[in-house]
Amino acid sequence: MSEADDFMKFVEKYMAEVPGGPAGDQEMRRRDPSPFVDTTAADIRPDKLTDEQIQSWFDYMSWNLWELIATRSTEGESGLIPRQEYETLSFVQQWSVNPDAMRLITDKVGVDGLVELGRVPRREIGTKVNHIRNYASALMAMLGRGVCVSLEQLDPSVRRDDIQDCIQFARRTWHGTWGDGPGLASGHGFRLPLLEDDVLAPLLAAAKPFEDDEERKFFRRFNGTTELFGFLMHYDTRLGMGDTGPYPLPGGGFALIRDHFLYETGFEWSSIGEGLPYAVTEVLCFKPDPIEITINDIGTTFTKPQDYLKSLDRVAVFARDTIDTPMSGIRPVGHDEMRRIVDTCQAGVLKMYKILANLSRDEKIRNGVRMYSHEFMRPLAYRAGAWDEILANGFDDLSEATERAWPILTGGRAAEILAPVFLMGKGFPPLRNPAAI
């Protein structure tokens, strides 16, 4: 059997054994009936974890990451941005800086404050203090640990305190989002119906049917254009978007609530979004057609049939003008403003391509490392009032580990390292010999 055939076994099933989807979640729970990705009000409070708890978290998250990568299409490369290189290096950077940032945030707000941060996606739209950051803040750092071990630059038994602090930081936010029980969408049948009823109801009430086919076509253009703009603004990733739902509708059908982040002001290239709201939120209500739907932990929706927008029945669009706009300031967006947003996004995409074309490969990688590192920590830290202090502590300074990994991961080995980290469990090397656990 060829190496390619052998590798495909790991693409088709986790560790060539466990399937994706709800069946995979069930199998992982059969193997570990109480995985530490589930939370209780009691077990989120201790700062110290056992080796068994850490390994339980590693085991389930390793399958969950495999499920995300192997059985779901996420995003491809534009050709202009070396995304595998910057993502891999950003993992290493986040392993270097996230634990201290998490401890600083925890010192500021306490365990209960982290739980409240986790509640934000239940009460707000158009915010990056959301399920995606809750899901990935610790995951990114752990992947950096896995990359460093894969590069033989780290002993997996060291920095145990950093590991447990990252895990508990994430679990506390998960508990705010979900309460007792599974802390991930994969443990909830790949559903993210996060918004509480009193927040959701006025959004659904604002949704109106299309007047004609032209209006329907224009909305699809608005959806596609703002998605592309956010994708490129965030350096070829889905960090500029995210869905929650599905939310059942009276009489059948379902709704999705979709955020597109447009004017993220934290980067030099942010000028491409000038004149746009910080975020637009689409309220998408669908007819009771036979549609199978799943939403993964990064808020990406998958359906059968794929063109589910054909069943779109009525919509509404809201705007959050700045990152600091409160929920009370969220406002509806009318048709004329939607057209202006489309025009600005189209022009912004062209500006971004020109910016990228004038950057060196190393400059794009450095920008990507900073963007990716910011995106998984800044929203939570900013809301907690800790971001300026975290930056002042050197969050953006490339760590010694990142500098050591740079020539290797930019020199052609990023893809070689990423595949086993994502698909073969190498992202979560155990603290000690698995036979002893």
Coordinates of C-alpha atoms in Angstrom, one line a residue:
M1 CA 0.0 0.0 0.0
S2 CA 1.3 3.5 -0.9
E3 CA 2.0 6.3 1.5
A4 CA -0.8 8.2 -0.1
D5 CA -3.3 5.3 0.5
D6 CA -2.1 5.1 4.1
F7 CA -2.5 8.8 4.6
M8 CA -6.0 8.8 3.1
K9 CA -7.1 6.5 5.9
F10 CA -6.4 9.3 8.3
V11 CA -8.4 11.7 6.1
E12 CA -11.4 9.4 5.9
K13 CA -11.5 8.7 9.6
Y14 CA -9.8 10.2 12.7
M15 CA -6.7 8.0 13.4
A16 CA -8.2 5.8 10.7
E17 CA -10.9 4.7 13.2
V18 CA -13.4 7.4 14.2
P19 CA -15.8 9.0 11.7
G20 CA -16.9 12.6 11.6
G21 CA -20.2 14.2 12.5
P22 CA -22.5 13.1 15.4
A23 CA -21.4 9.5 15.0
G24 CA -17.9 10.5 15.7
D25 CA -18.9 12.5 18.8
Q26 CA -20.8 9.4 20.0
E27 CA -17.7 7.2 19.5
M28 CA -15.4 9.6 21.3
R29 CA -17.9 9.7 24.2
R30 CA -18.0 5.9 24.2
R31 CA -14.3 5.9 24.6
D32 CA -14.4 8.6 27.3
P33 CA -17.9 8.9 28.8
S34 CA -17.1 12.2 30.5
P35 CA -14.7 14.1 28.2
F36 CA -13.2 17.2 29.7
V37 CA -14.5 19.4 26.9
D38 CA -17.8 19.2 28.8
T39 CA -18.1 21.6 31.7
T40 CA -19.8 21.9 35.0
A41 CA -20.1 24.9 37.3
A42 CA -17.8 23.1 39.7
D43 CA -15.1 21.8 37.4
I44 CA -14.4 25.2 35.7
R45 CA -13.3 26.7 39.0
P46 CA -10.0 24.9 39.9
D47 CA -6.8 26.2 38.5
K48 CA -5.0 22.9 38.8
L49 CA -5.9 20.0 36.5
T50 CA -4.9 16.3 36.6
D51 CA -3.0 14.6 33.8
E52 CA -6.1 12.6 33.1
Q53 CA -8.3 15.7 32.6
I54 CA -5.7 17.3 30.3
Q55 CA -5.4 14.1 28.2
S56 CA -9.2 13.9 28.0
W57 CA -9.3 17.4 26.6
F58 CA -6.5 16.6 24.2
D59 CA -8.2 13.5 22.9
Y60 CA -11.5 15.0 22.1
M61 CA -10.1 18.3 20.7
S62 CA -7.8 16.2 18.5
W63 CA -10.8 14.5 17.0
N64 CA -12.8 17.7 16.8
L65 CA -10.0 19.5 14.9
W66 CA -9.7 16.5 12.5
E67 CA -13.4 16.7 11.9
L68 CA -13.2 20.4 11.1
I69 CA -10.3 20.0 8.7
A70 CA -10.9 16.6 7.1
T71 CA -14.6 16.5 6.6
R72 CA -15.4 20.1 6.0
S73 CA -14.3 22.6 3.3
T74 CA -13.1 25.7 5.1
E75 CA -11.1 28.0 2.8
G76 CA -8.5 27.9 0.1
E77 CA -5.6 30.2 -0.7
S78 CA -5.8 33.2 -2.9
G79 CA -2.4 32.7 -4.4
L80 CA -1.2 36.0 -3.0
I81 CA -1.1 35.1 0.7
P82 CA 1.2 32.3 2.1
R83 CA -1.5 31.2 4.5
Q84 CA -0.1 27.8 5.6
E85 CA 3.2 29.5 6.6
Y86 CA 1.7 32.3 8.6
E87 CA -0.9 30.1 10.3
T88 CA 1.7 27.6 11.4
L89 CA 4.0 30.3 12.7
S90 CA 1.1 32.1 14.4
F91 CA 0.3 28.8 16.3
V92 CA 3.9 28.9 17.7
Q93 CA 3.5 32.6 18.5
Q94 CA 0.2 32.0 20.3
W95 CA 1.8 29.1 22.3
S96 CA 4.4 31.6 23.4
V97 CA 2.1 34.6 24.3
N98 CA -1.4 33.4 24.9
P99 CA -0.9 31.8 28.3
D100 CA 0.3 35.0 29.9
A101 CA -2.4 37.0 28.1
M102 CA -5.0 34.6 29.5
R103 CA -3.7 34.8 33.0
L104 CA -3.8 38.6 32.8
I105 CA -7.4 38.6 31.6
T106 CA -8.3 36.1 34.4
D107 CA -6.6 38.3 37.0
K108 CA -8.7 41.3 35.8
V109 CA -12.1 39.7 35.6
G110 CA -11.9 36.4 37.6
V111 CA -13.5 33.1 36.8
D112 CA -17.0 34.6 36.9
G113 CA -15.9 37.3 34.5
L114 CA -14.7 34.7 32.0
V115 CA -18.0 33.0 32.2
E116 CA -19.7 36.3 31.5
L117 CA -17.5 36.8 28.5
G118 CA -18.7 33.4 27.3
R119 CA -22.3 34.6 27.6
V120 CA -21.8 37.5 25.2
P121 CA -22.7 35.5 22.0
R122 CA -26.0 34.6 23.7
R123 CA -26.8 38.2 24.1
E124 CA -25.2 40.1 21.2
I125 CA -24.8 40.1 17.4
G126 CA -22.0 41.6 15.4
T127 CA -19.3 40.9 18.0
K128 CA -16.1 38.9 17.8
V129 CA -16.5 38.1 21.5
N130 CA -18.2 35.0 20.1
H131 CA -18.2 31.2 20.0
I132 CA -15.3 31.1 17.5
R133 CA -12.9 32.9 19.8
N134 CA -14.2 30.9 22.8
Y135 CA -13.6 27.7 20.9
A136 CA -10.2 28.6 19.5
S137 CA -8.3 30.7 22.0
A138 CA -6.8 27.7 23.7
L139 CA -6.8 25.5 20.6
M140 CA -4.5 27.8 18.7
A141 CA -1.9 27.8 21.6
M142 CA -2.1 24.0 21.9
L143 CA -1.5 23.6 18.1
G144 CA 1.6 25.8 18.5
R145 CA 2.8 23.4 21.2
G146 CA 2.2 20.5 18.8
V147 CA 4.1 22.3 16.0
C148 CA 7.1 22.9 18.4
V149 CA 7.1 19.3 19.5
S150 CA 6.9 18.2 15.8
L151 CA 9.9 20.4 15.1
E152 CA 11.8 18.7 18.0
Q153 CA 12.1 22.2 19.6
L154 CA 10.0 21.4 22.7
D155 CA 9.8 18.6 25.3
P156 CA 6.0 17.8 25.6
S157 CA 6.4 17.4 29.4
V158 CA 7.3 21.0 30.1
R159 CA 5.2 24.1 30.6
R160 CA 2.4 22.1 32.2
D161 CA 1.0 25.2 34.0
D162 CA 0.6 26.9 30.6
I163 CA -1.4 24.0 29.3
Q164 CA -3.8 23.8 32.1
D165 CA -4.2 27.6 32.3
C166 CA -5.2 27.7 28.6
I167 CA -7.6 24.8 28.9
Q168 CA -9.4 26.3 31.9
F169 CA -9.5 29.7 30.3
A170 CA -11.4 28.2 27.3
R171 CA -13.6 26.0 29.4
R172 CA -14.8 28.9 31.5
T173 CA -15.9 30.8 28.4
W174 CA -17.5 27.6 27.0
H175 CA -19.5 27.3 30.2
G176 CA -20.8 30.8 29.8
T177 CA -21.9 29.9 26.3
W178 CA -23.5 26.5 27.0
G179 CA -23.8 26.0 30.7
D180 CA -23.4 22.5 32.1
G181 CA -22.6 19.9 29.4
P182 CA -20.8 19.8 26.1
G183 CA -18.8 23.0 25.5
L184 CA -18.6 22.6 21.7
A185 CA -21.0 22.5 18.7
S186 CA -19.8 19.0 18.0
G187 CA -21.4 17.9 21.3
H188 CA -24.7 19.5 20.4
G189 CA -25.3 17.7 17.1
F190 CA -23.3 20.4 15.2
R191 CA -25.8 23.1 16.0
L192 CA -25.1 26.6 17.3
P193 CA -28.5 28.0 18.4
L194 CA -26.9 30.4 20.8
L195 CA -29.0 33.6 20.9
E196 CA -31.5 33.8 23.7
D197 CA -35.2 34.2 22.8
D198 CA -35.5 37.8 23.8
V199 CA -32.5 38.8 21.6
L200 CA -33.6 36.6 18.7
A201 CA -37.3 37.6 18.6
P202 CA -36.9 41.2 17.4
L203 CA -34.3 40.1 14.8
L204 CA -36.7 37.6 13.3
A205 CA -39.6 40.1 13.5
A206 CA -37.6 42.5 11.3
A207 CA -37.2 40.0 8.5
K208 CA -39.2 40.9 5.4
P209 CA -40.0 38.8 2.2
F210 CA -38.4 39.7 -1.1
E211 CA -40.5 42.0 -3.3
D212 CA -39.3 40.3 -6.5
D213 CA -36.5 38.2 -8.1
E214 CA -34.3 41.3 -8.6
E215 CA -34.3 42.0 -4.9
R216 CA -33.5 38.4 -4.1
K217 CA -30.6 38.5 -6.6
F218 CA -29.3 41.7 -5.1
F219 CA -29.4 40.2 -1.6
R220 CA -27.3 37.3 -2.7
R221 CA -24.9 39.7 -4.2
F222 CA -24.7 41.6 -0.9
N223 CA -24.1 38.4 1.0
G224 CA -21.4 37.2 -1.3
T225 CA -19.6 40.6 -1.6
T226 CA -19.5 41.3 2.1
E227 CA -18.3 37.7 2.7
L228 CA -15.5 38.0 0.2
F229 CA -14.5 41.4 1.6
G230 CA -14.3 40.1 5.2
F231 CA -12.4 37.0 4.0
L232 CA -9.7 39.1 2.3
M233 CA -9.6 41.7 5.1
H234 CA -8.8 38.8 7.5
Y235 CA -6.0 37.5 5.2
D236 CA -7.7 34.7 3.5
T237 CA -9.6 33.2 6.4
R238 CA -13.1 32.9 7.7
L239 CA -12.4 35.0 10.8
G240 CA -14.4 37.8 9.3
M241 CA -17.6 35.8 9.3
G242 CA -19.7 33.4 11.4
D243 CA -23.2 31.9 11.7
T244 CA -25.3 30.8 14.6
G245 CA -28.4 28.7 14.4
P246 CA -30.4 27.0 13.0
Y247 CA -33.3 28.5 14.9
P248 CA -36.6 26.7 14.3
L249 CA -39.4 29.0 13.0
P250 CA -43.1 28.7 13.8
G251 CA -44.8 26.7 11.1
G252 CA -41.6 25.1 9.9
G253 CA -38.4 26.3 8.4
F254 CA -35.4 27.8 10.2
A255 CA -33.3 30.9 10.6
L256 CA -29.6 31.6 10.6
I257 CA -28.0 34.7 12.0
R258 CA -24.8 35.6 10.1
D259 CA -22.1 38.2 11.0
H260 CA -19.8 39.7 8.4
F261 CA -17.0 41.8 10.0
L262 CA -16.0 44.6 7.6
Y263 CA -14.2 47.5 9.3
E264 CA -11.7 45.9 11.6
T265 CA -9.5 48.8 12.4
G266 CA -6.6 47.0 14.1
F267 CA -4.3 46.6 11.0
E268 CA -2.4 48.8 8.6
W269 CA -4.6 47.6 5.7
S270 CA -7.8 48.4 7.6
S271 CA -8.2 51.6 5.4
I272 CA -9.9 49.4 2.8
G273 CA -12.9 49.3 5.1
E274 CA -13.2 53.0 5.7
G275 CA -16.8 54.1 5.5
L276 CA -18.2 50.6 6.3
P277 CA -19.8 49.5 9.5
Y278 CA -17.7 47.5 11.9
A279 CA -20.0 44.5 11.2
V280 CA -23.3 43.7 9.4
T281 CA -25.6 41.0 10.6
E282 CA -27.9 39.1 8.3
V283 CA -31.1 37.6 9.5
L284 CA -31.8 34.7 7.1
C285 CA -35.2 33.0 7.3
F286 CA -35.8 29.8 5.2
K287 CA -38.9 28.1 3.9
P288 CA -39.7 24.6 5.4
D289 CA -38.0 22.9 2.5
P290 CA -36.1 19.6 3.1
I291 CA -32.6 20.9 4.0
E292 CA -30.1 19.1 6.1
I293 CA -28.0 21.6 8.0
T294 CA -24.9 21.5 10.3
I295 CA -22.8 24.3 11.7
N296 CA -19.3 23.6 13.0
D297 CA -17.4 25.2 15.8
I298 CA -16.0 28.0 13.6
G299 CA -19.5 29.0 12.6
T300 CA -19.5 27.6 9.1
T301 CA -22.8 26.3 7.7
F302 CA -23.0 23.2 5.5
T303 CA -26.2 22.0 3.9
K304 CA -27.7 19.4 1.6
P305 CA -28.5 20.6 -1.0
Q306 CA -25.6 23.0 -1.1
D307 CA -27.5 25.9 -2.6
Y308 CA -29.7 26.4 0.4
L309 CA -30.1 30.1 -0.4
K310 CA -32.7 29.1 -3.0
S311 CA -35.0 28.4 0.0
L312 CA -34.4 31.9 1.5
D313 CA -37.8 33.4 2.3
R314 CA -37.2 36.7 4.1
V315 CA -34.3 38.7 5.4
A316 CA -33.2 41.6 7.5
V317 CA -29.8 43.3 7.8
F318 CA -28.4 45.1 10.9
A319 CA -25.2 47.1 11.4
R320 CA -22.9 47.6 14.3
D321 CA -21.1 50.8 13.4
T322 CA -18.0 50.4 15.6
I323 CA -16.5 47.8 17.9
D324 CA -17.7 49.9 20.9
T325 CA -21.3 50.3 19.7
P326 CA -23.6 48.7 22.3
M327 CA -26.3 46.3 21.5
S328 CA -28.8 49.1 22.0
G329 CA -27.1 50.9 19.1
I330 CA -27.5 48.1 16.6
R331 CA -29.5 49.5 13.7
P332 CA -31.3 48.2 10.6
V333 CA -29.7 48.7 7.2
G334 CA -31.9 49.7 4.3
H335 CA -31.6 48.9 0.6
D336 CA -29.8 52.1 -0.3
E337 CA -27.1 51.6 2.3
M338 CA -26.8 48.0 1.3
R339 CA -25.9 49.1 -2.2
R340 CA -23.3 51.6 -0.8
I341 CA -21.8 48.8 1.2
V342 CA -21.6 46.5 -1.8
D343 CA -19.8 49.3 -3.8
T344 CA -17.4 50.0 -1.0
C345 CA -16.6 46.3 -0.5
Q346 CA -16.0 45.8 -4.2
A347 CA -13.6 48.8 -4.3
G348 CA -12.0 47.5 -1.1
V349 CA -11.2 44.1 -2.5
L350 CA -9.4 45.7 -5.4
K351 CA -7.4 47.9 -3.0
M352 CA -6.5 44.9 -0.9
Y353 CA -5.2 43.0 -3.9
K354 CA -3.0 46.0 -4.8
I355 CA -1.7 46.2 -1.2
L356 CA -0.9 42.5 -1.2
A357 CA 0.8 42.7 -4.6
N358 CA 3.3 45.3 -3.2
L359 CA 4.3 43.4 -0.1
S360 CA 7.2 40.9 0.1
R361 CA 6.5 37.3 1.1
D362 CA 8.0 37.9 4.5
E363 CA 5.9 41.0 5.1
K364 CA 2.7 39.1 4.2
I365 CA 3.7 36.3 6.6
R366 CA 4.4 38.7 9.4
N367 CA 1.1 40.5 8.8
G368 CA -0.6 37.1 8.8
V369 CA 1.0 36.0 12.1
R370 CA -0.1 39.2 13.8
M371 CA -3.6 39.2 12.4
Y372 CA -4.2 35.5 13.4
S373 CA -2.7 36.0 16.8
H374 CA -4.8 39.1 17.4
E375 CA -8.0 37.6 16.2
F376 CA -8.1 34.8 18.7
M377 CA -7.2 36.9 21.7
R378 CA -7.9 40.6 21.1
P379 CA -11.8 40.5 21.2
L380 CA -11.8 38.8 24.6
A381 CA -9.0 40.9 26.0
Y382 CA -10.4 44.2 24.7
R383 CA -13.8 43.4 26.2
A384 CA -12.1 42.6 29.5
G385 CA -10.1 45.9 29.4
A386 CA -6.8 44.1 29.2
W387 CA -5.7 44.5 25.6
D388 CA -3.5 47.5 25.9
E389 CA -1.6 46.0 28.8
I390 CA -1.2 42.7 26.8
L391 CA 0.2 44.6 23.9
A392 CA 2.5 46.6 26.2
N393 CA 3.8 43.2 27.5
G394 CA 5.1 42.3 24.1
F395 CA 2.3 40.3 22.6
D396 CA 3.3 41.3 19.0
D397 CA 7.0 40.7 19.5
L398 CA 8.0 37.5 17.7
S399 CA 9.0 35.1 20.4
E400 CA 12.2 33.1 20.5
A401 CA 10.3 30.0 19.5
T402 CA 8.6 31.7 16.6
E403 CA 12.0 33.0 15.4
R404 CA 13.5 29.5 15.6
A405 CA 10.6 28.0 13.7
W406 CA 10.5 30.8 11.0
P407 CA 13.2 29.6 8.6
I408 CA 11.9 26.0 8.8
L409 CA 8.2 26.8 8.3
T410 CA 8.7 29.5 5.7
G411 CA 11.3 27.3 3.9
G412 CA 8.8 24.8 2.5
R413 CA 7.9 22.6 5.5
A414 CA 4.7 24.2 6.7
A415 CA 2.4 21.9 4.8
E416 CA 4.5 18.9 5.8
I417 CA 4.1 19.9 9.5
L418 CA 0.5 20.9 9.3
A419 CA -1.0 17.7 7.8
P420 CA -0.1 15.4 10.8
V421 CA -0.9 18.2 13.3
F422 CA -4.4 18.6 11.8
L423 CA -5.2 15.1 10.8
M424 CA -3.1 12.6 12.7
G425 CA -3.2 13.8 16.3
K426 CA 0.2 15.5 16.3
G427 CA -1.3 18.8 17.4
F428 CA -1.9 17.4 21.0
P429 CA 1.2 15.4 22.0
P430 CA 0.5 13.9 25.5
L431 CA 2.3 15.1 28.6
R432 CA 3.8 11.7 29.0
N433 CA 3.8 8.3 27.5
P434 CA 0.1 7.4 26.7
A435 CA 0.6 4.0 28.1
A436 CA 1.1 5.5 31.5
I437 CA -2.0 7.6 31.4

